[in-house]
Short mmCIF file of N, CA and C and ligand atoms in Angstrom, two decimals:
data_model
loop_
_atom_site.label_atom_id
_atom_site.label_comp_id
_atom_site.label_asym_id
_atom_site.label_seq_id
_atom_site.Cartn_x
_atom_site.Cartn_y
_atom_site.Cartn_z
N MET A 1 0.85 -1.20 0.00
CA MET A 1 0.00 0.00 0.00
C MET A 1 0.88 1.25 0.00
N THR A 2 0.67 2.15 -0.97
CA THR A 2 1.49 3.36 -1.00
C THR A 2 0.74 4.53 -0.40
N ILE A 3 1.38 5.09 0.62
CA ILE A 3 0.78 6.22 1.32
C ILE A 3 1.57 7.47 0.98
N ALA A 4 0.86 8.57 0.74
CA ALA A 4 1.54 9.85 0.48
C ALA A 4 1.06 10.87 1.50
N ILE A 5 1.97 11.78 1.83
CA ILE A 5 1.57 12.88 2.71
C ILE A 5 1.51 14.17 1.89
N TYR A 6 0.50 14.96 2.13
CA TYR A 6 0.39 16.27 1.48
C TYR A 6 0.41 17.30 2.61
N PRO A 7 1.61 17.82 2.93
CA PRO A 7 1.71 18.70 4.09
C PRO A 7 1.55 20.18 3.73
N GLY A 8 1.13 20.96 4.70
CA GLY A 8 1.01 22.41 4.48
C GLY A 8 0.29 23.07 5.63
N SER A 9 0.10 24.37 5.51
CA SER A 9 -0.59 25.13 6.57
C SER A 9 -2.11 25.06 6.38
N PHE A 10 -2.54 25.04 5.14
CA PHE A 10 -3.98 24.96 4.80
C PHE A 10 -4.80 25.95 5.65
N ASP A 11 -4.47 27.21 5.53
CA ASP A 11 -5.09 28.26 6.36
C ASP A 11 -5.87 29.24 5.51
N PRO A 12 -7.00 28.88 4.92
CA PRO A 12 -7.67 27.60 4.96
C PRO A 12 -7.42 26.81 3.66
N ILE A 13 -7.98 25.61 3.60
CA ILE A 13 -7.91 24.79 2.38
C ILE A 13 -8.66 25.51 1.26
N THR A 14 -8.08 25.48 0.04
CA THR A 14 -8.69 26.16 -1.11
C THR A 14 -8.96 25.15 -2.23
N ASN A 15 -9.62 25.62 -3.27
CA ASN A 15 -9.85 24.75 -4.43
C ASN A 15 -8.52 24.37 -5.10
N GLY A 16 -7.51 25.20 -4.94
CA GLY A 16 -6.17 24.89 -5.48
C GLY A 16 -5.60 23.66 -4.80
N HIS A 17 -5.69 23.62 -3.46
CA HIS A 17 -5.23 22.44 -2.71
C HIS A 17 -6.05 21.21 -3.10
N LEU A 18 -7.37 21.41 -3.22
CA LEU A 18 -8.26 20.28 -3.53
C LEU A 18 -7.99 19.71 -4.91
N ASP A 19 -7.66 20.61 -5.84
CA ASP A 19 -7.31 20.17 -7.19
C ASP A 19 -6.08 19.24 -7.13
N ILE A 20 -5.08 19.64 -6.36
CA ILE A 20 -3.86 18.83 -6.25
C ILE A 20 -4.17 17.47 -5.59
N VAL A 21 -4.89 17.52 -4.48
CA VAL A 21 -5.10 16.26 -3.74
C VAL A 21 -6.03 15.32 -4.50
N THR A 22 -6.99 15.87 -5.22
CA THR A 22 -7.89 15.02 -6.00
C THR A 22 -7.12 14.32 -7.12
N ARG A 23 -6.25 15.08 -7.78
CA ARG A 23 -5.46 14.47 -8.86
C ARG A 23 -4.49 13.44 -8.30
N ALA A 24 -3.86 13.77 -7.17
CA ALA A 24 -2.87 12.86 -6.58
C ALA A 24 -3.54 11.58 -6.05
N ALA A 25 -4.79 11.70 -5.63
CA ALA A 25 -5.51 10.55 -5.04
C ALA A 25 -5.66 9.40 -6.02
N ARG A 26 -5.52 9.69 -7.32
CA ARG A 26 -5.63 8.63 -8.33
C ARG A 26 -4.41 7.71 -8.32
N PHE A 27 -3.29 8.21 -7.76
CA PHE A 27 -2.04 7.46 -7.86
C PHE A 27 -1.63 6.73 -6.59
N PHE A 28 -2.32 7.05 -5.48
CA PHE A 28 -1.92 6.45 -4.21
C PHE A 28 -3.08 5.72 -3.55
N ASP A 29 -2.74 4.75 -2.70
CA ASP A 29 -3.80 4.04 -1.98
C ASP A 29 -4.40 4.96 -0.92
N ARG A 30 -3.54 5.76 -0.32
CA ARG A 30 -4.02 6.61 0.77
C ARG A 30 -3.21 7.91 0.78
N ILE A 31 -3.91 9.02 0.96
CA ILE A 31 -3.21 10.30 1.10
C ILE A 31 -3.60 10.92 2.43
N VAL A 32 -2.58 11.35 3.16
CA VAL A 32 -2.85 12.05 4.42
C VAL A 32 -2.50 13.52 4.24
N ILE A 33 -3.50 14.37 4.35
CA ILE A 33 -3.25 15.81 4.34
C ILE A 33 -2.74 16.14 5.75
N GLY A 34 -1.49 16.53 5.85
CA GLY A 34 -0.89 16.84 7.15
C GLY A 34 -0.96 18.34 7.38
N ILE A 35 -1.70 18.74 8.38
CA ILE A 35 -1.82 20.18 8.64
C ILE A 35 -0.86 20.58 9.74
N TYR A 36 0.05 21.45 9.35
CA TYR A 36 1.17 21.81 10.18
C TYR A 36 0.76 22.81 11.26
N GLU A 37 1.01 22.42 12.50
CA GLU A 37 0.71 23.31 13.61
C GLU A 37 1.98 24.09 13.94
N LYS A 38 2.12 25.27 13.35
CA LYS A 38 3.36 26.05 13.54
C LYS A 38 3.36 26.66 14.93
N PRO A 39 4.40 26.36 15.73
CA PRO A 39 4.44 26.96 17.05
C PRO A 39 4.64 28.48 16.94
N ASN A 40 4.00 29.23 17.78
CA ASN A 40 4.16 30.69 17.85
C ASN A 40 3.78 31.44 16.59
N LYS A 41 3.17 30.78 15.65
CA LYS A 41 2.81 31.51 14.43
C LYS A 41 1.31 31.77 14.43
N GLN A 42 0.98 33.03 14.29
CA GLN A 42 -0.42 33.40 14.28
C GLN A 42 -1.04 33.03 12.94
N MET A 43 -2.03 32.15 13.00
CA MET A 43 -2.73 31.75 11.79
C MET A 43 -4.12 32.39 11.81
N PHE A 44 -4.75 32.43 10.68
CA PHE A 44 -6.09 33.00 10.60
C PHE A 44 -7.07 32.04 11.31
N PHE A 45 -6.98 30.76 10.94
CA PHE A 45 -7.79 29.73 11.59
C PHE A 45 -6.88 28.91 12.50
N ASN A 46 -7.40 28.52 13.69
CA ASN A 46 -6.56 27.69 14.56
C ASN A 46 -6.49 26.27 14.00
N ILE A 47 -5.69 25.42 14.62
CA ILE A 47 -5.43 24.09 14.06
C ILE A 47 -6.71 23.24 13.98
N GLU A 48 -7.55 23.33 15.01
CA GLU A 48 -8.80 22.54 14.99
C GLU A 48 -9.69 22.99 13.83
N GLU A 49 -9.77 24.29 13.63
CA GLU A 49 -10.61 24.82 12.54
C GLU A 49 -10.06 24.41 11.17
N ARG A 50 -8.74 24.50 11.03
CA ARG A 50 -8.14 24.14 9.72
C ARG A 50 -8.36 22.66 9.41
N VAL A 51 -8.23 21.82 10.44
CA VAL A 51 -8.45 20.38 10.25
C VAL A 51 -9.91 20.12 9.88
N GLU A 52 -10.81 20.76 10.60
CA GLU A 52 -12.25 20.56 10.36
C GLU A 52 -12.63 21.01 8.94
N LEU A 53 -12.15 22.17 8.53
CA LEU A 53 -12.48 22.68 7.19
C LEU A 53 -11.95 21.74 6.11
N ALA A 54 -10.74 21.22 6.33
CA ALA A 54 -10.15 20.31 5.35
C ALA A 54 -10.90 18.98 5.34
N ARG A 55 -11.29 18.49 6.53
CA ARG A 55 -12.01 17.20 6.60
C ARG A 55 -13.32 17.26 5.84
N ILE A 56 -14.03 18.34 6.02
CA ILE A 56 -15.31 18.48 5.30
C ILE A 56 -15.04 18.54 3.79
N ALA A 57 -13.99 19.27 3.42
CA ALA A 57 -13.68 19.46 1.99
C ALA A 57 -13.35 18.15 1.28
N VAL A 58 -12.71 17.21 2.01
CA VAL A 58 -12.30 15.96 1.34
C VAL A 58 -13.20 14.77 1.71
N ALA A 59 -14.32 15.06 2.36
CA ALA A 59 -15.21 13.99 2.82
C ALA A 59 -15.63 13.07 1.67
N GLY A 60 -15.69 13.61 0.45
CA GLY A 60 -16.15 12.81 -0.68
C GLY A 60 -15.04 12.01 -1.37
N ILE A 61 -13.80 12.18 -0.92
CA ILE A 61 -12.70 11.42 -1.56
C ILE A 61 -12.29 10.34 -0.58
N GLN A 62 -12.61 9.10 -0.94
CA GLN A 62 -12.52 8.04 0.07
C GLN A 62 -11.09 7.69 0.53
N ASN A 63 -10.07 7.94 -0.30
CA ASN A 63 -8.71 7.57 0.16
C ASN A 63 -7.91 8.76 0.68
N VAL A 64 -8.60 9.85 1.01
CA VAL A 64 -7.89 11.03 1.55
C VAL A 64 -8.38 11.31 2.97
N GLU A 65 -7.42 11.52 3.87
CA GLU A 65 -7.79 11.87 5.24
C GLU A 65 -6.95 13.05 5.72
N VAL A 66 -7.33 13.60 6.86
CA VAL A 66 -6.66 14.82 7.35
C VAL A 66 -6.16 14.59 8.77
N GLN A 67 -4.90 14.96 9.01
CA GLN A 67 -4.36 14.85 10.37
C GLN A 67 -3.50 16.06 10.69
N PRO A 68 -3.58 16.59 11.90
CA PRO A 68 -2.68 17.67 12.28
C PRO A 68 -1.31 17.09 12.65
N PHE A 69 -0.26 17.86 12.50
CA PHE A 69 1.04 17.38 13.00
C PHE A 69 1.90 18.56 13.47
N ARG A 70 2.85 18.23 14.34
CA ARG A 70 3.83 19.21 14.81
C ARG A 70 5.21 18.69 14.45
N GLY A 71 6.18 19.58 14.39
CA GLY A 71 7.55 19.14 14.15
C GLY A 71 7.84 18.93 12.67
N LEU A 72 8.87 18.13 12.42
CA LEU A 72 9.36 17.96 11.05
C LEU A 72 8.43 17.10 10.20
N VAL A 73 8.30 17.49 8.94
CA VAL A 73 7.50 16.71 7.98
C VAL A 73 8.10 15.31 7.85
N VAL A 74 9.42 15.23 7.81
CA VAL A 74 10.06 13.90 7.62
C VAL A 74 9.69 12.95 8.77
N ASP A 75 9.56 13.48 9.98
CA ASP A 75 9.20 12.64 11.13
C ASP A 75 7.74 12.20 11.05
N PHE A 76 6.89 13.14 10.65
CA PHE A 76 5.47 12.79 10.53
C PHE A 76 5.28 11.76 9.42
N ALA A 77 6.00 11.96 8.31
CA ALA A 77 5.90 11.02 7.19
C ALA A 77 6.31 9.61 7.63
N LYS A 78 7.36 9.55 8.42
CA LYS A 78 7.85 8.26 8.93
C LYS A 78 6.79 7.61 9.81
N GLN A 79 6.22 8.43 10.67
CA GLN A 79 5.20 7.93 11.61
C GLN A 79 4.00 7.30 10.88
N ILE A 80 3.60 7.93 9.76
CA ILE A 80 2.43 7.39 9.05
C ILE A 80 2.84 6.46 7.89
N LYS A 81 4.17 6.18 7.82
CA LYS A 81 4.72 5.26 6.81
C LYS A 81 4.49 5.74 5.38
N ALA A 82 4.69 7.05 5.17
CA ALA A 82 4.56 7.61 3.83
C ALA A 82 5.95 7.84 3.23
N PRO A 83 6.27 7.19 2.11
CA PRO A 83 7.57 7.41 1.48
C PRO A 83 7.57 8.62 0.53
N VAL A 84 6.40 9.16 0.29
CA VAL A 84 6.27 10.27 -0.69
C VAL A 84 5.52 11.44 -0.11
N MET A 85 6.03 12.63 -0.48
CA MET A 85 5.34 13.85 -0.07
C MET A 85 4.90 14.59 -1.33
N ILE A 86 3.66 15.04 -1.31
CA ILE A 86 3.12 15.75 -2.48
C ILE A 86 3.14 17.23 -2.22
N ARG A 87 3.50 18.00 -3.25
CA ARG A 87 3.41 19.47 -3.15
C ARG A 87 2.83 19.98 -4.47
N GLY A 88 2.21 21.16 -4.38
CA GLY A 88 1.67 21.77 -5.60
C GLY A 88 2.57 22.90 -6.04
N LEU A 89 2.78 23.03 -7.33
CA LEU A 89 3.64 24.10 -7.84
C LEU A 89 2.84 25.08 -8.69
N ARG A 90 2.83 26.33 -8.24
CA ARG A 90 2.27 27.38 -9.09
C ARG A 90 3.42 27.99 -9.86
N MET A 91 3.10 28.90 -10.77
CA MET A 91 4.16 29.43 -11.65
C MET A 91 5.31 30.05 -10.86
N SER A 92 6.48 29.85 -11.35
CA SER A 92 7.76 30.41 -10.87
C SER A 92 7.97 30.44 -9.36
N ALA A 93 7.30 31.31 -8.64
CA ALA A 93 7.65 31.56 -7.23
C ALA A 93 7.75 30.31 -6.37
N ASP A 94 6.86 29.35 -6.56
CA ASP A 94 6.87 28.15 -5.71
C ASP A 94 8.11 27.30 -5.93
N PHE A 95 8.66 27.33 -7.11
CA PHE A 95 9.72 26.38 -7.44
C PHE A 95 10.91 26.48 -6.50
N GLU A 96 11.40 27.69 -6.29
CA GLU A 96 12.60 27.86 -5.46
C GLU A 96 12.37 27.40 -4.05
N LYS A 97 11.20 27.77 -3.53
CA LYS A 97 10.84 27.40 -2.16
C LYS A 97 10.76 25.87 -2.02
N GLU A 98 10.11 25.25 -2.99
CA GLU A 98 9.93 23.79 -2.93
C GLU A 98 11.24 23.05 -3.14
N PHE A 99 12.06 23.61 -4.02
CA PHE A 99 13.36 23.01 -4.31
C PHE A 99 14.22 23.02 -3.04
N GLU A 100 14.22 24.17 -2.38
CA GLU A 100 14.98 24.33 -1.15
C GLU A 100 14.49 23.34 -0.09
N MET A 101 13.17 23.24 0.01
CA MET A 101 12.60 22.35 1.01
C MET A 101 12.91 20.89 0.71
N ALA A 102 12.86 20.55 -0.58
CA ALA A 102 13.16 19.17 -0.99
C ALA A 102 14.61 18.83 -0.62
N MET A 103 15.52 19.78 -0.84
CA MET A 103 16.93 19.55 -0.53
C MET A 103 17.14 19.36 0.97
N MET A 104 16.47 20.22 1.75
CA MET A 104 16.61 20.12 3.21
C MET A 104 16.01 18.80 3.71
N ASN A 105 14.85 18.45 3.20
CA ASN A 105 14.22 17.20 3.63
C ASN A 105 15.06 16.01 3.24
N ARG A 106 15.70 16.11 2.09
CA ARG A 106 16.57 15.03 1.63
C ARG A 106 17.76 14.86 2.57
N LYS A 107 18.23 16.01 3.08
CA LYS A 107 19.35 15.97 4.03
C LYS A 107 18.90 15.32 5.35
N LEU A 108 17.67 15.62 5.73
CA LEU A 108 17.15 15.11 7.01
C LEU A 108 16.77 13.63 6.92
N SER A 109 16.31 13.22 5.74
CA SER A 109 15.88 11.83 5.60
C SER A 109 15.98 11.38 4.15
N HIS A 110 16.51 10.17 3.98
CA HIS A 110 16.58 9.63 2.62
C HIS A 110 15.36 8.79 2.29
N GLU A 111 14.49 8.66 3.28
CA GLU A 111 13.33 7.79 3.09
C GLU A 111 12.16 8.50 2.43
N LEU A 112 12.19 9.85 2.45
CA LEU A 112 11.05 10.60 1.94
C LEU A 112 11.40 11.29 0.63
N ASP A 113 10.62 11.03 -0.40
CA ASP A 113 10.84 11.74 -1.66
C ASP A 113 9.67 12.66 -1.94
N MET A 114 9.88 13.59 -2.88
CA MET A 114 8.87 14.61 -3.10
C MET A 114 8.33 14.53 -4.52
N LEU A 115 7.05 14.66 -4.63
CA LEU A 115 6.42 14.62 -5.94
C LEU A 115 5.62 15.91 -6.09
N CYS A 116 5.95 16.69 -7.13
CA CYS A 116 5.25 17.96 -7.32
C CYS A 116 4.27 17.85 -8.48
N LEU A 117 3.07 18.32 -8.27
CA LEU A 117 2.09 18.41 -9.36
C LEU A 117 1.93 19.89 -9.71
N MET A 118 1.82 20.16 -11.01
CA MET A 118 1.63 21.55 -11.43
C MET A 118 0.19 21.97 -11.13
N ALA A 119 0.05 23.15 -10.58
CA ALA A 119 -1.28 23.69 -10.31
C ALA A 119 -2.04 23.82 -11.63
N SER A 120 -3.34 23.56 -11.59
CA SER A 120 -4.15 23.76 -12.79
C SER A 120 -4.21 25.26 -13.08
N GLN A 121 -4.44 25.55 -14.35
CA GLN A 121 -4.37 26.94 -14.80
C GLN A 121 -5.28 27.89 -13.99
N GLU A 122 -6.48 27.42 -13.68
CA GLU A 122 -7.42 28.34 -13.00
C GLU A 122 -7.04 28.65 -11.56
N TYR A 123 -6.07 27.90 -11.00
CA TYR A 123 -5.69 28.15 -9.61
C TYR A 123 -4.25 28.66 -9.47
N GLN A 124 -3.64 29.01 -10.59
CA GLN A 124 -2.25 29.45 -10.56
C GLN A 124 -2.05 30.66 -9.66
N PHE A 125 -3.05 31.50 -9.58
CA PHE A 125 -2.92 32.75 -8.83
C PHE A 125 -3.48 32.65 -7.41
N LEU A 126 -3.97 31.47 -7.06
CA LEU A 126 -4.68 31.33 -5.79
C LEU A 126 -3.76 30.89 -4.66
N SER A 127 -3.67 31.71 -3.65
CA SER A 127 -2.93 31.33 -2.44
C SER A 127 -3.83 31.62 -1.24
N SER A 128 -3.62 30.90 -0.13
CA SER A 128 -4.45 31.12 1.05
C SER A 128 -4.28 32.56 1.54
N SER A 129 -3.07 33.11 1.43
CA SER A 129 -2.86 34.47 1.94
C SER A 129 -3.61 35.52 1.10
N LEU A 130 -3.56 35.37 -0.21
CA LEU A 130 -4.28 36.32 -1.08
C LEU A 130 -5.79 36.17 -0.87
N LEU A 131 -6.21 34.93 -0.72
CA LEU A 131 -7.62 34.65 -0.49
C LEU A 131 -8.13 35.36 0.77
N LYS A 132 -7.33 35.29 1.85
CA LYS A 132 -7.74 35.92 3.12
C LYS A 132 -7.82 37.44 2.96
N GLU A 133 -6.89 37.98 2.19
CA GLU A 133 -6.87 39.43 1.94
C GLU A 133 -8.14 39.84 1.20
N VAL A 134 -8.49 39.07 0.16
CA VAL A 134 -9.70 39.38 -0.62
C VAL A 134 -10.95 39.23 0.26
N ALA A 135 -10.96 38.16 1.10
CA ALA A 135 -12.12 37.94 1.99
C ALA A 135 -12.25 39.10 2.98
N ARG A 136 -11.13 39.53 3.52
CA ARG A 136 -11.12 40.66 4.48
C ARG A 136 -11.72 41.91 3.85
N LEU A 137 -11.43 42.09 2.57
CA LEU A 137 -11.87 43.31 1.89
C LEU A 137 -13.26 43.14 1.25
N GLY A 138 -13.88 41.99 1.50
CA GLY A 138 -15.25 41.78 1.04
C GLY A 138 -15.39 41.35 -0.41
N GLY A 139 -14.30 40.84 -1.01
CA GLY A 139 -14.36 40.39 -2.41
C GLY A 139 -15.06 39.04 -2.53
N ASP A 140 -15.44 38.70 -3.75
CA ASP A 140 -16.16 37.45 -4.02
C ASP A 140 -15.16 36.30 -4.13
N ILE A 141 -15.26 35.34 -3.23
CA ILE A 141 -14.29 34.23 -3.21
C ILE A 141 -14.97 32.89 -3.50
N ARG A 142 -16.23 32.94 -3.94
CA ARG A 142 -17.00 31.70 -4.08
C ARG A 142 -16.41 30.68 -5.04
N ASP A 143 -15.71 31.14 -6.09
CA ASP A 143 -15.14 30.17 -7.04
C ASP A 143 -13.81 29.58 -6.55
N LEU A 144 -13.31 30.11 -5.45
CA LEU A 144 -11.96 29.75 -5.04
C LEU A 144 -11.88 28.76 -3.89
N VAL A 145 -12.99 28.62 -3.17
CA VAL A 145 -13.03 27.71 -2.02
C VAL A 145 -14.37 26.99 -1.98
N PRO A 146 -14.43 25.83 -1.28
CA PRO A 146 -15.73 25.18 -1.11
C PRO A 146 -16.66 26.10 -0.29
N GLY A 147 -17.97 25.88 -0.42
CA GLY A 147 -18.96 26.74 0.24
C GLY A 147 -18.75 26.89 1.75
N HIS A 148 -18.43 25.76 2.43
CA HIS A 148 -18.29 25.86 3.90
C HIS A 148 -17.06 26.68 4.30
N VAL A 149 -16.05 26.71 3.41
CA VAL A 149 -14.85 27.51 3.71
C VAL A 149 -15.16 29.00 3.49
N ALA A 150 -15.92 29.30 2.45
CA ALA A 150 -16.33 30.70 2.19
C ALA A 150 -17.12 31.22 3.39
N GLU A 151 -18.00 30.37 3.91
CA GLU A 151 -18.83 30.75 5.06
C GLU A 151 -17.96 30.96 6.31
N ALA A 152 -17.01 30.06 6.54
CA ALA A 152 -16.12 30.18 7.70
C ALA A 152 -15.27 31.44 7.59
N LEU A 153 -14.83 31.77 6.37
CA LEU A 153 -14.03 32.98 6.17
C LEU A 153 -14.85 34.22 6.48
N ARG A 154 -16.08 34.19 5.99
CA ARG A 154 -16.97 35.34 6.22
C ARG A 154 -17.16 35.56 7.73
N LYS A 155 -17.42 34.48 8.46
CA LYS A 155 -17.62 34.57 9.92
C LYS A 155 -16.36 35.08 10.61
N LYS A 156 -15.22 34.51 10.20
CA LYS A 156 -13.95 34.87 10.86
C LYS A 156 -13.61 36.34 10.62
N VAL A 157 -13.86 36.81 9.42
CA VAL A 157 -13.58 38.22 9.11
C VAL A 157 -14.42 39.11 10.03
N HIS A 158 -15.67 38.72 10.25
CA HIS A 158 -16.56 39.46 11.15
C HIS A 158 -16.02 39.48 12.57
N GLU A 159 -15.62 38.27 13.03
CA GLU A 159 -15.09 38.13 14.40
C GLU A 159 -13.88 39.02 14.62
N LYS A 160 -13.04 39.09 13.58
CA LYS A 160 -11.76 39.79 13.74
C LYS A 160 -11.91 41.30 13.57
N MET A 161 -13.10 41.72 13.12
CA MET A 161 -13.27 43.17 12.87
C MET A 161 -13.44 43.95 14.17
P1 ADP B 1 2.76 26.03 3.05
O1 ADP B 1 2.46 26.86 4.25
O2 ADP B 1 3.56 24.80 3.32
O3 ADP B 1 3.23 26.79 1.84
P2 ADP B 1 0.13 25.88 1.90
O4 ADP B 1 -1.05 25.48 2.70
O5 ADP B 1 0.20 27.29 1.49
O6 ADP B 1 1.35 25.41 2.71
O7 ADP B 1 0.25 24.95 0.62
C1 ADP B 1 0.41 23.56 0.70
C2 ADP B 1 0.85 23.05 -0.65
O8 ADP B 1 -0.16 23.33 -1.62
C3 ADP B 1 2.11 23.70 -1.20
O9 ADP B 1 2.81 22.74 -1.94
C4 ADP B 1 1.60 24.78 -2.10
O10 ADP B 1 2.53 25.11 -3.11
C5 ADP B 1 0.37 24.09 -2.68
N1 ADP B 1 -0.61 25.06 -3.16
C6 ADP B 1 -1.07 26.14 -2.53
N2 ADP B 1 -1.98 26.81 -3.30
C7 ADP B 1 -2.08 26.10 -4.46
C8 ADP B 1 -2.81 26.28 -5.68
N3 ADP B 1 -3.59 27.32 -5.87
N4 ADP B 1 -2.67 25.34 -6.65
C9 ADP B 1 -1.83 24.30 -6.45
N5 ADP B 1 -1.10 24.09 -5.35
C10 ADP B 1 -1.21 24.97 -4.36
#
């Protein structure tokens, strides 16, 4: 059984992330979306909220599940017995960051390899940070996230005002 980990902050999960995980789900028996709990880092949604939003988003994909994790990705991958890590690449900017991370992870562990899928054209410009900015300013985000995420963003923006 081949297990893959798809790690990230997912603050919150977007249609761009879902596009990657749906496509990747065709190639693996099981995919674990690992939501990184960054210590001391202020996130828009807390870890429980990010996990819940992601779980609802992937409820219809039977071989994808969501788990929070702390610490190194290589350690979490080992714990869940995943030899592969999936990442999504948008145009240009992501490449250097992902390349650097792949090199560091390779130094930390030879057991984990990285597989990058190119973002689909319609999500090339979509990032969780830009999405939050647009949501804060009251822009229309309905095409960019599942309905329950749009609703959670709307509520959170209100709370934070
Ligand atoms: P991180 O904080 O690790 O960058 P993110 O939650 O922002 O985590 O992203 C997780 C992964 O999903 C990364 O590989 C990122 O490049 C990818 N990703 C983010 N947005 C998109 C998108 N719109 N299309 C495809 N991949 C994406």
